[in-house]
Amino acid sequence: MTFERYTGMVDAQGGCCAVCGEPTEKLTIDHDHSCCPGGVKRCGECNRDLLCKNCNTGLGHFMDDPGRLSAAIEYLRKWGK
């Protein structure tokens, strides 16, 4: 990703994480891990939005699985969160 494309994305997102909406000085390029063939870290075609470190790490730990994320939400609601 070029610097110009990255800064354009930062501007388009208002400097905020695409998940939590919090402003942050350092945004990470989120990408679809299932896209990249042959163990390549990033092919360039799988870039999504920019995320803060916590949201990007969280999605990674949940393996981009909406079912796991939904289950985690229900778990937190069970405990009044």
PDB file of C-alpha atoms in Angstrom:
ATOM      1  CA  MET A   1       0.000   0.000   0.000  1.00  0.00           C
ATOM      2  CA  THR A   2       1.311   3.403  -0.891  1.00  0.00           C
ATOM      3  CA  PHE A   3       1.700   6.173   1.640  1.00  0.00           C
ATOM      4  CA  GLU A   4      -0.769   8.259  -0.352  1.00  0.00           C
ATOM      5  CA  ARG A   5      -3.421   5.522  -0.239  1.00  0.00           C
ATOM      6  CA  TYR A   6      -2.865   5.015   3.490  1.00  0.00           C
ATOM      7  CA  THR A   7      -3.163   8.724   4.297  1.00  0.00           C
ATOM      8  CA  GLY A   8      -6.254   8.912   2.094  1.00  0.00           C
ATOM      9  CA  MET A   9      -7.818   6.101   4.114  1.00  0.00           C
ATOM     10  CA  VAL A  10      -6.887   7.845   7.381  1.00  0.00           C
ATOM     11  CA  ASP A  11      -8.545  11.030   6.121  1.00  0.00           C
ATOM     12  CA  ALA A  12     -11.636   9.143   4.905  1.00  0.00           C
ATOM     13  CA  GLN A  13     -12.005   7.506   8.335  1.00  0.00           C
ATOM     14  CA  GLY A  14     -11.412  10.791  10.137  1.00  0.00           C
ATOM     15  CA  GLY A  15      -8.365   9.338  11.907  1.00  0.00           C
ATOM     16  CA  CYS A  16     -10.595   6.855  13.723  1.00  0.00           C
ATOM     17  CA  CYS A  17     -10.709   3.072  13.952  1.00  0.00           C
ATOM     18  CA  ALA A  18     -13.279   1.540  11.575  1.00  0.00           C
ATOM     19  CA  VAL A  19     -14.524  -0.792  14.346  1.00  0.00           C
ATOM     20  CA  CYS A  20     -14.636   1.160  17.626  1.00  0.00           C
ATOM     21  CA  GLY A  21     -14.644   4.653  16.141  1.00  0.00           C
ATOM     22  CA  GLU A  22     -11.995   5.907  18.560  1.00  0.00           C
ATOM     23  CA  PRO A  23      -9.451   8.396  17.236  1.00  0.00           C
ATOM     24  CA  THR A  24      -5.877   7.151  17.322  1.00  0.00           C
ATOM     25  CA  GLU A  25      -2.548   8.321  15.966  1.00  0.00           C
ATOM     26  CA  LYS A  26      -1.571   4.855  14.773  1.00  0.00           C
ATOM     27  CA  LEU A  27      -3.982   2.892  12.617  1.00  0.00           C
ATOM     28  CA  THR A  28      -3.199  -0.600  11.358  1.00  0.00           C
ATOM     29  CA  ILE A  29      -4.112  -1.835   7.903  1.00  0.00           C
ATOM     30  CA  ASP A  30      -6.591  -4.657   8.418  1.00  0.00           C
ATOM     31  CA  HIS A  31      -6.544  -7.391   5.819  1.00  0.00           C
ATOM     32  CA  ASP A  32      -8.288 -10.678   5.084  1.00  0.00           C
ATOM     33  CA  HIS A  33      -5.841 -13.438   6.028  1.00  0.00           C
ATOM     34  CA  SER A  34      -7.728 -16.010   3.958  1.00  0.00           C
ATOM     35  CA  CYS A  35      -7.022 -14.012   0.795  1.00  0.00           C
ATOM     36  CA  CYS A  36      -3.246 -14.303   0.649  1.00  0.00           C
ATOM     37  CA  PRO A  37      -2.065 -17.374  -1.237  1.00  0.00           C
ATOM     38  CA  GLY A  38       0.973 -19.471  -0.404  1.00  0.00           C
ATOM     39  CA  GLY A  39       1.822 -17.914   2.940  1.00  0.00           C
ATOM     40  CA  VAL A  40       2.391 -14.439   1.512  1.00  0.00           C
ATOM     41  CA  LYS A  41       1.809 -11.968   4.330  1.00  0.00           C
ATOM     42  CA  ARG A  42      -0.189  -9.546   2.189  1.00  0.00           C
ATOM     43  CA  CYS A  43      -0.899  -9.735  -1.504  1.00  0.00           C
ATOM     44  CA  GLY A  44      -2.314  -6.195  -1.586  1.00  0.00           C
ATOM     45  CA  GLU A  45      -5.750  -7.244  -2.806  1.00  0.00           C
ATOM     46  CA  CYS A  46      -7.069  -8.099   0.641  1.00  0.00           C
ATOM     47  CA  ASN A  47      -6.704  -4.765   2.451  1.00  0.00           C
ATOM     48  CA  ARG A  48      -9.835  -3.740   4.316  1.00  0.00           C
ATOM     49  CA  ASP A  49     -10.091  -0.677   6.578  1.00  0.00           C
ATOM     50  CA  LEU A  50      -7.802   0.856   9.195  1.00  0.00           C
ATOM     51  CA  LEU A  51      -8.143  -0.329  12.786  1.00  0.00           C
ATOM     52  CA  CYS A  52      -6.634   0.514  16.146  1.00  0.00           C
ATOM     53  CA  LYS A  53      -4.256  -2.048  17.602  1.00  0.00           C
ATOM     54  CA  ASN A  54      -6.829  -3.484  20.019  1.00  0.00           C
ATOM     55  CA  CYS A  55      -9.563  -3.994  17.423  1.00  0.00           C
ATOM     56  CA  ASN A  56      -7.157  -5.433  14.854  1.00  0.00           C
ATOM     57  CA  THR A  57      -5.679  -7.836  17.408  1.00  0.00           C
ATOM     58  CA  GLY A  58      -9.153  -8.790  18.626  1.00  0.00           C
ATOM     59  CA  LEU A  59     -10.367  -9.691  15.148  1.00  0.00           C
ATOM     60  CA  GLY A  60      -7.229 -11.730  14.627  1.00  0.00           C
ATOM     61  CA  HIS A  61      -7.728 -13.661  17.851  1.00  0.00           C
ATOM     62  CA  PHE A  62     -11.327 -14.342  16.881  1.00  0.00           C
ATOM     63  CA  MET A  63     -10.042 -15.548  13.487  1.00  0.00           C
ATOM     64  CA  ASP A  64     -12.407 -13.160  11.649  1.00  0.00           C
ATOM     65  CA  ASP A  65     -15.247 -15.517  12.623  1.00  0.00           C
ATOM     66  CA  PRO A  66     -18.590 -13.714  13.135  1.00  0.00           C
ATOM     67  CA  GLY A  67     -19.903 -16.731  15.071  1.00  0.00           C
ATOM     68  CA  ARG A  68     -17.089 -16.487  17.614  1.00  0.00           C
ATOM     69  CA  LEU A  69     -17.590 -12.739  17.937  1.00  0.00           C
ATOM     70  CA  SER A  70     -21.345 -13.194  18.452  1.00  0.00           C
ATOM     71  CA  ALA A  71     -20.694 -15.840  21.091  1.00  0.00           C
ATOM     72  CA  ALA A  72     -18.300 -13.475  22.876  1.00  0.00           C
ATOM     73  CA  ILE A  73     -20.929 -10.705  22.812  1.00  0.00           C
ATOM     74  CA  GLU A  74     -23.514 -13.034  24.316  1.00  0.00           C
ATOM     75  CA  TYR A  75     -21.013 -14.130  26.968  1.00  0.00           C
ATOM     76  CA  LEU A  76     -20.359 -10.507  27.982  1.00  0.00           C
ATOM     77  CA  ARG A  77     -24.098  -9.765  28.067  1.00  0.00           C
ATOM     78  CA  LYS A  78     -24.597 -12.769  30.338  1.00  0.00           C
ATOM     79  CA  TRP A  79     -22.269 -11.088  32.819  1.00  0.00           C
ATOM     80  CA  GLY A  80     -23.920  -7.671  32.512  1.00  0.00           C
ATOM     81  CA  LYS A  81     -21.461  -6.019  30.188  1.00  0.00           C
TER      82      LYS A  81
END
